[in-house]
GROMACS .gro file of C-alpha atoms in nm:
model
  474
    1UNK     CA    1  -0.769   1.799  -0.581
    2UNK     CA    2  -0.624   2.142  -0.496
    3UNK     CA    3  -0.252   2.182  -0.559
    4UNK     CA    4  -0.068   2.427  -0.335
    5UNK     CA    5   0.217   2.644  -0.466
    6UNK     CA    6   0.561   2.606  -0.312
    7UNK     CA    7   0.523   2.908  -0.083
    8UNK     CA    8   0.193   2.777   0.048
    9UNK     CA    9   0.356   2.440   0.111
   10UNK     CA   10   0.627   2.594   0.326
   11UNK     CA   11   0.371   2.788   0.525
   12UNK     CA   12   0.142   2.491   0.567
   13UNK     CA   13   0.410   2.258   0.694
   14UNK     CA   14   0.562   2.520   0.921
   15UNK     CA   15   0.240   2.555   1.119
   16UNK     CA   16   0.253   2.371   1.455
   17UNK     CA   17   0.010   2.088   1.495
   18UNK     CA   18  -0.289   2.195   1.703
   19UNK     CA   19  -0.220   2.105   2.066
   20UNK     CA   20  -0.406   1.813   2.214
   21UNK     CA   21  -0.591   1.870   2.536
   22UNK     CA   22  -0.319   1.862   2.799
   23UNK     CA   23  -0.354   1.588   3.060
   24UNK     CA   24  -0.507   1.663   3.399
   25UNK     CA   25  -0.234   1.765   3.645
   26UNK     CA   26  -0.211   1.752   4.025
   27UNK     CA   27   0.042   1.955   4.220
   28UNK     CA   28   0.161   1.764   4.530
   29UNK     CA   29   0.284   1.990   4.809
   30UNK     CA   30   0.502   1.871   5.096
   31UNK     CA   31   0.332   1.964   5.428
   32UNK     CA   32   0.565   1.764   5.650
   33UNK     CA   33   0.734   1.917   5.953
   34UNK     CA   34   1.068   1.956   5.775
   35UNK     CA   35   0.917   2.234   5.562
   36UNK     CA   36   0.960   2.466   5.865
   37UNK     CA   37   1.332   2.457   5.790
   38UNK     CA   38   1.473   2.789   5.673
   39UNK     CA   39   1.662   2.916   5.371
   40UNK     CA   40   1.821   3.258   5.421
   41UNK     CA   41   1.606   3.307   5.728
   42UNK     CA   42   1.275   3.227   5.555
   43UNK     CA   43   1.079   2.906   5.618
   44UNK     CA   44   1.072   2.673   5.320
   45UNK     CA   45   0.693   2.647   5.339
   46UNK     CA   46   0.666   3.025   5.310
   47UNK     CA   47   0.899   3.026   5.009
   48UNK     CA   48   0.698   2.748   4.846
   49UNK     CA   49   0.366   2.920   4.916
   50UNK     CA   50   0.491   3.244   4.763
   51UNK     CA   51   0.645   3.077   4.452
   52UNK     CA   52   0.339   2.860   4.383
   53UNK     CA   53   0.102   3.155   4.420
   54UNK     CA   54   0.303   3.361   4.173
   55UNK     CA   55   0.323   3.067   3.931
   56UNK     CA   56  -0.053   3.015   3.940
   57UNK     CA   57  -0.105   3.374   3.823
   58UNK     CA   58   0.086   3.293   3.502
   59UNK     CA   59  -0.113   2.982   3.407
   60UNK     CA   60  -0.400   3.002   3.156
   61UNK     CA   61  -0.748   2.974   3.304
   62UNK     CA   62  -0.821   2.656   3.106
   63UNK     CA   63  -0.531   2.469   3.269
   64UNK     CA   64  -0.680   2.158   3.437
   65UNK     CA   65  -0.497   2.160   3.770
   66UNK     CA   66  -0.558   2.010   4.114
   67UNK     CA   67  -0.379   2.004   4.453
   68UNK     CA   68  -0.279   1.722   4.688
   69UNK     CA   69  -0.102   1.789   5.023
   70UNK     CA   70   0.058   1.541   5.264
   71UNK     CA   71   0.174   1.561   5.627
   72UNK     CA   72  -0.025   1.876   5.702
   73UNK     CA   73  -0.288   1.750   5.948
   74UNK     CA   74  -0.140   1.491   6.191
   75UNK     CA   75   0.192   1.403   6.344
   76UNK     CA   76   0.341   1.061   6.264
   77UNK     CA   77   0.058   0.953   6.033
   78UNK     CA   78   0.167   0.802   5.699
   79UNK     CA   79  -0.190   0.821   5.569
   80UNK     CA   80  -0.213   1.197   5.612
   81UNK     CA   81  -0.266   1.262   5.239
   82UNK     CA   82  -0.544   1.487   5.111
   83UNK     CA   83  -0.650   1.592   4.761
   84UNK     CA   84  -0.780   1.935   4.851
   85UNK     CA   85  -0.863   2.057   4.499
   86UNK     CA   86  -0.974   1.812   4.230
   87UNK     CA   87  -0.821   1.876   3.884
   88UNK     CA   88  -1.042   2.103   3.672
   89UNK     CA   89  -1.033   2.428   3.479
   90UNK     CA   90  -1.042   2.754   3.672
   91UNK     CA   91  -0.890   2.619   3.995
   92UNK     CA   92  -0.606   2.870   4.031
   93UNK     CA   93  -0.766   3.072   4.310
   94UNK     CA   94  -0.876   2.766   4.507
   95UNK     CA   95  -0.528   2.613   4.486
   96UNK     CA   96  -0.363   2.942   4.586
   97UNK     CA   97  -0.589   2.966   4.891
   98UNK     CA   98  -0.527   2.603   4.990
   99UNK     CA   99  -0.149   2.634   4.948
  100UNK     CA  100  -0.149   2.952   5.158
  101UNK     CA  101  -0.320   2.766   5.444
  102UNK     CA  102  -0.073   2.474   5.469
  103UNK     CA  103   0.073   2.432   5.820
  104UNK     CA  104   0.351   2.169   5.808
  105UNK     CA  105   0.313   1.908   6.078
  106UNK     CA  106   0.372   1.538   6.003
  107UNK     CA  107   0.567   1.273   5.812
  108UNK     CA  108   0.678   1.255   5.444
  109UNK     CA  109   0.465   0.993   5.262
  110UNK     CA  110   0.561   1.138   4.922
  111UNK     CA  111   0.538   0.805   4.733
  112UNK     CA  112   0.189   0.727   4.861
  113UNK     CA  113   0.092   1.086   4.780
  114UNK     CA  114   0.200   1.028   4.419
  115UNK     CA  115  -0.009   0.708   4.412
  116UNK     CA  116  -0.311   0.889   4.559
  117UNK     CA  117  -0.280   1.171   4.306
  118UNK     CA  118  -0.252   0.920   4.020
  119UNK     CA  119  -0.568   0.746   4.135
  120UNK     CA  120  -0.748   1.080   4.161
  121UNK     CA  121  -0.643   1.142   3.801
  122UNK     CA  122  -0.776   0.799   3.690
  123UNK     CA  123  -0.431   0.725   3.553
  124UNK     CA  124  -0.535   0.380   3.423
  125UNK     CA  125  -0.796   0.543   3.196
  126UNK     CA  126  -0.659   0.885   3.098
  127UNK     CA  127  -0.331   1.070   3.057
  128UNK     CA  128  -0.216   1.205   3.391
  129UNK     CA  129   0.068   1.421   3.527
  130UNK     CA  130   0.176   1.494   3.884
  131UNK     CA  131   0.422   1.760   4.001
  132UNK     CA  132   0.574   1.672   4.338
  133UNK     CA  133   0.748   1.938   4.550
  134UNK     CA  134   0.928   1.775   4.848
  135UNK     CA  135   1.213   1.870   5.076
  136UNK     CA  136   1.302   1.538   5.239
  137UNK     CA  137   1.350   1.166   5.223
  138UNK     CA  138   1.054   0.925   5.205
  139UNK     CA  139   0.956   0.828   5.560
  140UNK     CA  140   0.667   0.586   5.491
  141UNK     CA  141   0.690   0.379   5.171
  142UNK     CA  142   0.995   0.147   5.177
  143UNK     CA  143   1.049   0.145   4.797
  144UNK     CA  144   0.958   0.460   4.599
  145UNK     CA  145   1.122   0.316   4.281
  146UNK     CA  146   0.908   0.001   4.280
  147UNK     CA  147   0.592   0.203   4.341
  148UNK     CA  148   0.672   0.441   4.053
  149UNK     CA  149   0.751   0.146   3.826
  150UNK     CA  150   0.414  -0.014   3.906
  151UNK     CA  151   0.232   0.313   3.835
  152UNK     CA  152   0.398   0.343   3.495
  153UNK     CA  153   0.315  -0.018   3.404
  154UNK     CA  154  -0.055   0.022   3.484
  155UNK     CA  155  -0.099   0.370   3.337
  156UNK     CA  156  -0.229   0.489   3.003
  157UNK     CA  157   0.016   0.781   2.999
  158UNK     CA  158   0.148   0.877   3.344
  159UNK     CA  159   0.429   1.122   3.423
  160UNK     CA  160   0.567   1.235   3.758
  161UNK     CA  161   0.789   1.545   3.769
  162UNK     CA  162   0.976   1.585   4.098
  163UNK     CA  163   1.127   1.905   4.241
  164UNK     CA  164   1.369   1.844   4.527
  165UNK     CA  165   1.354   2.157   4.739
  166UNK     CA  166   1.669   2.204   4.946
  167UNK     CA  167   1.774   1.837   4.930
  168UNK     CA  168   2.126   1.893   4.796
  169UNK     CA  169   2.290   1.744   5.103
  170UNK     CA  170   2.060   1.441   5.130
  171UNK     CA  171   2.184   1.175   4.887
  172UNK     CA  172   1.908   0.928   4.979
  173UNK     CA  173   1.629   1.179   4.921
  174UNK     CA  174   1.785   1.288   4.590
  175UNK     CA  175   1.813   0.925   4.474
  176UNK     CA  176   1.450   0.852   4.566
  177UNK     CA  177   1.317   1.158   4.385
  178UNK     CA  178   1.534   1.093   4.079
  179UNK     CA  179   1.405   0.735   4.061
  180UNK     CA  180   1.037   0.838   4.078
  181UNK     CA  181   1.092   1.078   3.786
  182UNK     CA  182   1.299   0.833   3.582
  183UNK     CA  183   1.055   0.543   3.620
  184UNK     CA  184   0.762   0.756   3.495
  185UNK     CA  185   0.939   0.950   3.220
  186UNK     CA  186   0.934   1.276   3.416
  187UNK     CA  187   1.195   1.536   3.516
  188UNK     CA  188   1.382   1.563   3.846
  189UNK     CA  189   1.494   1.920   3.918
  190UNK     CA  190   1.675   2.021   4.239
  191UNK     CA  191   1.603   2.369   4.374
  192UNK     CA  192   1.804   2.529   4.654
  193UNK     CA  193   1.628   2.863   4.691
  194UNK     CA  194   1.321   3.062   4.591
  195UNK     CA  195   1.457   3.152   4.247
  196UNK     CA  196   1.546   2.795   4.158
  197UNK     CA  197   1.213   2.668   4.290
  198UNK     CA  198   1.029   2.919   4.070
  199UNK     CA  199   1.238   2.819   3.767
  200UNK     CA  200   1.183   2.449   3.832
  201UNK     CA  201   0.807   2.485   3.867
  202UNK     CA  202   0.793   2.696   3.550
  203UNK     CA  203   0.989   2.429   3.360
  204UNK     CA  204   0.758   2.142   3.450
  205UNK     CA  205   0.429   2.325   3.395
  206UNK     CA  206   0.522   2.484   3.063
  207UNK     CA  207   0.429   2.282   2.755
  208UNK     CA  208   0.754   2.202   2.572
  209UNK     CA  209   0.799   2.337   2.223
  210UNK     CA  210   0.743   2.061   1.966
  211UNK     CA  211   1.064   1.919   1.825
  212UNK     CA  212   1.064   1.931   1.445
  213UNK     CA  213   1.199   1.619   1.275
  214UNK     CA  214   1.310   1.611   0.911
  215UNK     CA  215   1.095   1.355   0.725
  216UNK     CA  216   1.106   1.217   0.371
  217UNK     CA  217   0.797   1.074   0.198
  218UNK     CA  218   0.842   0.860  -0.112
  219UNK     CA  219   0.584   0.697  -0.341
  220UNK     CA  220   0.708   0.375  -0.505
  221UNK     CA  221   0.552   0.099  -0.709
  222UNK     CA  222   0.587  -0.278  -0.732
  223UNK     CA  223   0.792  -0.535  -0.543
  224UNK     CA  224   1.113  -0.369  -0.662
  225UNK     CA  225   0.987  -0.034  -0.524
  226UNK     CA  226   1.053   0.181  -0.829
  227UNK     CA  227   1.013   0.555  -0.779
  228UNK     CA  228   0.691   0.686  -0.936
  229UNK     CA  229   0.802   0.950  -1.185
  230UNK     CA  230   0.454   1.084  -1.262
  231UNK     CA  231   0.281   1.338  -1.029
  232UNK     CA  232   0.199   1.230  -0.673
  233UNK     CA  233  -0.015   1.438  -0.433
  234UNK     CA  234   0.030   1.411  -0.055
  235UNK     CA  235  -0.205   1.479   0.236
  236UNK     CA  236  -0.066   1.459   0.591
  237UNK     CA  237  -0.314   1.429   0.877
  238UNK     CA  238  -0.294   1.419   1.254
  239UNK     CA  239  -0.579   1.370   1.501
  240UNK     CA  240  -0.575   1.745   1.556
  241UNK     CA  241  -0.637   1.811   1.186
  242UNK     CA  242  -0.483   1.849   0.841
  243UNK     CA  243  -0.114   1.939   0.833
  244UNK     CA  244  -0.059   1.939   0.455
  245UNK     CA  245  -0.302   1.903   0.163
  246UNK     CA  246  -0.249   1.813  -0.205
  247UNK     CA  247   0.125   1.878  -0.198
  248UNK     CA  248   0.278   1.763  -0.526
  249UNK     CA  249   0.626   1.613  -0.490
  250UNK     CA  250   0.803   1.279  -0.498
  251UNK     CA  251   0.995   1.249  -0.281
  252UNK     CA  252   0.845   1.504  -0.041
  253UNK     CA  253   1.082   1.641   0.222
  254UNK     CA  254   0.955   1.841   0.519
  255UNK     CA  255   0.975   1.879   0.897
  256UNK     CA  256   0.703   1.766   1.137
  257UNK     CA  257   0.663   1.788   1.515
  258UNK     CA  258   0.669   1.463   1.710
  259UNK     CA  259   0.343   1.271   1.706
  260UNK     CA  260   0.134   1.013   1.521
  261UNK     CA  261   0.023   1.088   1.164
  262UNK     CA  262  -0.136   0.944   0.851
  263UNK     CA  263   0.014   1.018   0.508
  264UNK     CA  264  -0.213   0.980   0.205
  265UNK     CA  265  -0.042   0.953  -0.135
  266UNK     CA  266  -0.245   0.982  -0.457
  267UNK     CA  267  -0.096   0.890  -0.796
  268UNK     CA  268  -0.260   1.081  -1.080
  269UNK     CA  269  -0.141   0.831  -1.342
  270UNK     CA  270  -0.241   0.516  -1.153
  271UNK     CA  271  -0.554   0.674  -1.002
  272UNK     CA  272  -0.469   0.493  -0.680
  273UNK     CA  273  -0.454   0.608  -0.315
  274UNK     CA  274  -0.225   0.463  -0.047
  275UNK     CA  275  -0.252   0.547   0.326
  276UNK     CA  276   0.048   0.506   0.558
  277UNK     CA  277   0.038   0.538   0.938
  278UNK     CA  278   0.366   0.671   1.077
  279UNK     CA  279   0.514   0.819   1.393
  280UNK     CA  280   0.749   1.115   1.418
  281UNK     CA  281   0.991   1.086   1.708
  282UNK     CA  282   1.353   1.083   1.809
  283UNK     CA  283   1.386   0.706   1.760
  284UNK     CA  284   1.130   0.664   1.478
  285UNK     CA  285   1.216   0.607   1.113
  286UNK     CA  286   1.237   0.933   0.918
  287UNK     CA  287   1.166   0.762   0.585
  288UNK     CA  288   0.799   0.700   0.497
  289UNK     CA  289   0.717   0.488   0.191
  290UNK     CA  290   0.382   0.465   0.016
  291UNK     CA  291   0.397   0.143  -0.186
  292UNK     CA  292   0.155   0.127  -0.479
  293UNK     CA  293   0.050  -0.202  -0.636
  294UNK     CA  294   0.166  -0.280  -0.985
  295UNK     CA  295  -0.132  -0.199  -1.210
  296UNK     CA  296  -0.285  -0.497  -1.385
  297UNK     CA  297  -0.167  -0.526  -1.745
  298UNK     CA  298  -0.443  -0.500  -2.003
  299UNK     CA  299  -0.457  -0.521  -2.380
  300UNK     CA  300  -0.713  -0.442  -2.650
  301UNK     CA  301  -0.763  -0.652  -2.963
  302UNK     CA  302  -0.909  -0.484  -3.271
  303UNK     CA  303  -1.054  -0.715  -3.540
  304UNK     CA  304  -1.362  -0.762  -3.761
  305UNK     CA  305  -1.666  -0.918  -3.598
  306UNK     CA  306  -1.687  -1.182  -3.877
  307UNK     CA  307  -1.426  -1.325  -4.114
  308UNK     CA  308  -1.463  -1.588  -4.388
  309UNK     CA  309  -1.323  -1.930  -4.307
  310UNK     CA  310  -0.966  -1.978  -4.422
  311UNK     CA  311  -0.917  -1.610  -4.505
  312UNK     CA  312  -0.622  -1.392  -4.411
  313UNK     CA  313  -0.748  -1.111  -4.186
  314UNK     CA  314  -0.578  -0.821  -4.001
  315UNK     CA  315  -0.565  -0.784  -3.619
  316UNK     CA  316  -0.481  -0.454  -3.452
  317UNK     CA  317  -0.375  -0.446  -3.088
  318UNK     CA  318  -0.293  -0.218  -2.795
  319UNK     CA  319  -0.067  -0.383  -2.538
  320UNK     CA  320   0.279  -0.389  -2.378
  321UNK     CA  321   0.449  -0.571  -2.670
  322UNK     CA  322   0.699  -0.730  -2.432
  323UNK     CA  323   0.919  -1.024  -2.527
  324UNK     CA  324   0.701  -1.327  -2.602
  325UNK     CA  325   0.376  -1.131  -2.638
  326UNK     CA  326   0.149  -1.293  -2.896
  327UNK     CA  327  -0.211  -1.313  -3.012
  328UNK     CA  328  -0.364  -1.659  -3.013
  329UNK     CA  329  -0.686  -1.798  -3.160
  330UNK     CA  330  -0.900  -2.064  -2.990
  331UNK     CA  331  -1.242  -2.215  -3.060
  332UNK     CA  332  -1.480  -2.044  -2.816
  333UNK     CA  333  -1.601  -2.379  -2.679
  334UNK     CA  334  -1.261  -2.553  -2.668
  335UNK     CA  335  -0.917  -2.484  -2.524
  336UNK     CA  336  -0.722  -2.632  -2.810
  337UNK     CA  337  -0.522  -2.352  -2.970
  338UNK     CA  338  -0.566  -2.308  -3.340
  339UNK     CA  339  -0.289  -2.062  -3.425
  340UNK     CA  340  -0.087  -1.765  -3.294
  341UNK     CA  341   0.124  -1.471  -3.416
  342UNK     CA  342   0.382  -1.270  -3.216
  343UNK     CA  343   0.306  -0.901  -3.171
  344UNK     CA  344   0.659  -0.802  -3.273
  345UNK     CA  345   0.558  -0.894  -3.630
  346UNK     CA  346   0.382  -0.558  -3.655
  347UNK     CA  347   0.059  -0.377  -3.582
  348UNK     CA  348  -0.169  -0.485  -3.729
  349UNK     CA  349  -0.058  -0.844  -3.764
  350UNK     CA  350  -0.212  -1.092  -4.010
  351UNK     CA  351  -0.370  -1.424  -3.916
  352UNK     CA  352  -0.534  -1.700  -4.121
  353UNK     CA  353  -0.881  -1.792  -4.000
  354UNK     CA  354  -0.971  -2.158  -3.950
  355UNK     CA  355  -1.185  -2.318  -4.218
  356UNK     CA  356  -1.447  -2.458  -3.978
  357UNK     CA  357  -1.722  -2.202  -3.913
  358UNK     CA  358  -1.814  -2.099  -3.558
  359UNK     CA  359  -1.723  -1.862  -3.275
  360UNK     CA  360  -1.356  -1.816  -3.193
  361UNK     CA  361  -1.167  -1.621  -2.925
  362UNK     CA  362  -0.866  -1.406  -2.993
  363UNK     CA  363  -0.637  -1.376  -2.689
  364UNK     CA  364  -0.355  -1.131  -2.617
  365UNK     CA  365  -0.106  -1.339  -2.415
  366UNK     CA  366   0.159  -1.142  -2.223
  367UNK     CA  367   0.505  -1.302  -2.235
  368UNK     CA  368   0.333  -1.617  -2.364
  369UNK     CA  369   0.195  -1.667  -2.012
  370UNK     CA  370  -0.088  -1.439  -1.900
  371UNK     CA  371  -0.403  -1.356  -2.095
  372UNK     CA  372  -0.457  -0.979  -2.063
  373UNK     CA  373  -0.710  -0.916  -2.342
  374UNK     CA  374  -0.967  -1.111  -2.546
  375UNK     CA  375  -1.212  -1.064  -2.835
  376UNK     CA  376  -1.475  -1.296  -2.983
  377UNK     CA  377  -1.508  -1.321  -3.362
  378UNK     CA  378  -1.724  -1.538  -3.588
  379UNK     CA  379  -1.578  -1.746  -3.870
  380UNK     CA  380  -1.830  -1.788  -4.149
  381UNK     CA  381  -1.857  -2.084  -4.389
  382UNK     CA  382  -1.706  -2.063  -4.740
  383UNK     CA  383  -1.788  -2.291  -5.037
  384UNK     CA  384  -1.545  -2.568  -5.130
  385UNK     CA  385  -1.553  -2.817  -5.417
  386UNK     CA  386  -1.367  -2.985  -5.705
  387UNK     CA  387  -1.459  -3.039  -6.070
  388UNK     CA  388  -1.273  -3.316  -6.256
  389UNK     CA  389  -1.336  -3.617  -6.485
  390UNK     CA  390  -1.478  -3.924  -6.314
  391UNK     CA  391  -1.230  -4.145  -6.502
  392UNK     CA  392  -0.875  -4.079  -6.619
  393UNK     CA  393  -0.610  -4.298  -6.772
  394UNK     CA  394  -0.329  -4.418  -6.553
  395UNK     CA  395  -0.030  -4.180  -6.564
  396UNK     CA  396  -0.216  -3.917  -6.760
  397UNK     CA  397  -0.239  -3.545  -6.681
  398UNK     CA  398  -0.587  -3.403  -6.620
  399UNK     CA  399  -0.737  -3.072  -6.508
  400UNK     CA  400  -0.911  -3.004  -6.176
  401UNK     CA  401  -1.112  -2.687  -6.117
  402UNK     CA  402  -1.131  -2.599  -5.749
  403UNK     CA  403  -1.341  -2.384  -5.515
  404UNK     CA  404  -1.200  -2.308  -5.168
  405UNK     CA  405  -1.021  -2.064  -4.937
  406UNK     CA  406  -0.696  -2.056  -5.139
  407UNK     CA  407  -0.501  -2.001  -4.817
  408UNK     CA  408  -0.122  -2.038  -4.812
  409UNK     CA  409  -0.042  -2.410  -4.838
  410UNK     CA  410  -0.384  -2.508  -4.988
  411UNK     CA  411  -0.343  -2.784  -5.244
  412UNK     CA  412  -0.532  -3.043  -5.449
  413UNK     CA  413  -0.419  -3.404  -5.406
  414UNK     CA  414  -0.493  -3.745  -5.549
  415UNK     CA  415  -0.441  -4.052  -5.334
  416UNK     CA  416  -0.589  -4.379  -5.205
  417UNK     CA  417  -0.936  -4.344  -5.052
  418UNK     CA  418  -0.931  -4.294  -4.674
  419UNK     CA  419  -0.555  -4.273  -4.650
  420UNK     CA  420  -0.325  -3.981  -4.579
  421UNK     CA  421  -0.070  -4.058  -4.848
  422UNK     CA  422  -0.101  -3.906  -5.193
  423UNK     CA  423   0.024  -3.989  -5.541
  424UNK     CA  424   0.041  -3.636  -5.672
  425UNK     CA  425  -0.063  -3.281  -5.575
  426UNK     CA  426  -0.066  -2.922  -5.693
  427UNK     CA  427  -0.090  -2.596  -5.488
  428UNK     CA  428  -0.394  -2.382  -5.555
  429UNK     CA  429  -0.177  -2.071  -5.595
  430UNK     CA  430  -0.057  -2.221  -5.928
  431UNK     CA  431  -0.386  -2.130  -6.088
  432UNK     CA  432  -0.738  -2.258  -6.145
  433UNK     CA  433  -0.772  -2.515  -6.282
  434UNK     CA  434  -0.459  -2.700  -6.177
  435UNK     CA  435  -0.303  -2.996  -6.359
  436UNK     CA  436  -0.273  -3.325  -6.172
  437UNK     CA  437  -0.095  -3.640  -6.288
  438UNK     CA  438  -0.292  -3.960  -6.230
  439UNK     CA  439  -0.132  -4.259  -6.052
  440UNK     CA  440   0.018  -4.526  -6.282
  441UNK     CA  441  -0.168  -4.806  -6.103
  442UNK     CA  442  -0.531  -4.840  -6.204
  443UNK     CA  443  -0.795  -4.833  -5.930
  444UNK     CA  444  -1.036  -4.615  -5.735
  445UNK     CA  445  -0.881  -4.302  -5.580
  446UNK     CA  446  -0.997  -3.976  -5.430
  447UNK     CA  447  -0.934  -3.615  -5.510
  448UNK     CA  448  -0.880  -3.398  -5.200
  449UNK     CA  449  -0.882  -3.028  -5.123
  450UNK     CA  450  -0.634  -2.991  -4.838
  451UNK     CA  451  -0.653  -2.668  -4.637
  452UNK     CA  452  -0.307  -2.525  -4.552
  453UNK     CA  453  -0.168  -2.873  -4.618
  454UNK     CA  454  -0.308  -2.966  -4.275
  455UNK     CA  455  -0.679  -3.037  -4.298
  456UNK     CA  456  -0.869  -3.224  -4.574
  457UNK     CA  457  -1.189  -3.026  -4.621
  458UNK     CA  458  -1.331  -3.189  -4.937
  459UNK     CA  459  -1.299  -3.521  -5.125
  460UNK     CA  460  -1.454  -3.685  -5.427
  461UNK     CA  461  -1.383  -4.025  -5.594
  462UNK     CA  462  -1.205  -4.069  -5.926
  463UNK     CA  463  -1.131  -4.387  -6.119
  464UNK     CA  464  -0.794  -4.448  -6.278
  465UNK     CA  465  -0.825  -4.690  -6.576
  466UNK     CA  466  -0.568  -4.916  -6.735
  467UNK     CA  467  -0.413  -4.791  -7.052
  468UNK     CA  468  -0.425  -5.037  -7.346
  469UNK     CA  469  -0.211  -5.022  -7.655
  470UNK     CA  470  -0.208  -5.207  -7.989
  471UNK     CA  471   0.011  -5.199  -8.294
  472UNK     CA  472  -0.121  -5.263  -8.639
  473UNK     CA  473   0.146  -5.314  -8.896
  474UNK     CA  474   0.188  -5.478  -9.237
   0.00000   0.00000   0.00000
């Protein structure tokens, strides 16, 4: 990924977002008889024709503009509404010519004219804007507010701007025009003369400057939403294109124009990407969080592939070493734990292998709960045996030579055959051979090699004989 320097970041984020195609717009001109009224000795229709013509000269050629006129063909006809120029690029001259030919004549069906213009703009399918210039009260539709409300409810994105030309003394007309604008999210601007009409028309046709909103982007991790301290790269996209690319910061603070965006956060350490859809607006949240998932804990166990049965062997590990972390040993084909050692004992730790040969699994268990690492090892067989007399006198001491793992706790015992009790024992770490004292009761017994004082791994019989004594004296 490419990382931008700070200066490049400022430049990148200061660029305005590429403008979307502006919605199709229809200018609605009032052609009712009242437009023959005069302002400073000039007919309102003449003023409007002159202002609109001058305004058209200032618009870019790609502006998609159309023209609807009402009340210009028949007296007393509420259906006298005509879309003379359909919205398209390059219509300035046609609209100027049509506006110049308007001869005011009839009623004021301004609400139905707005509805007709909206339908011509396919307002239920596309974004649409109408600009209504009217000088009088509605004379056909009984409820302009309800009609505007219905248009807004059915529209994809519909706006009606209304310019009240010389309606300052008509409270009803002003209220109607204000309501049409309010219900559709448009502007109502009164204009009392040519200058104000020109200013009003300029205001509604100019694209407003985008409002920059201060935004903060933060990358966090886990349910507790901890701030990611390692580097985070941000991309910010809008439909119009890339706004920022590979900006390294956390948190990232910048200003963006209103609109819908997607923020993409990439954590170099986690090697994870998180996308967040967000909206910039006056009432939208200015805090954007990219929440990364807690990475799965893993551990590595380092040990020999094979170890002799009963031997002490080292185990290295790489893991979190949190409280309760330990390494456990299980038979590979069984879930009965053999032994375990806590990782806080060191690295490597030492473990005693089981005596029984076979495959075993070493497990790193996090907090004594979750297995996050494993390794298979093979325990190999070791010889075991005892060498001792077949018969010994009751209560006598005799020697036993042993062969076995010699693990901590290994011992040689003598006790009744098939029982767990013993008469005497000796640990193998005392030497080889070891000295055992025979039971005082004659009988058949067994010698045992007991692994770690837990598991008898070898036995052989031994007979304890009665001791006789005689005295020969004079």
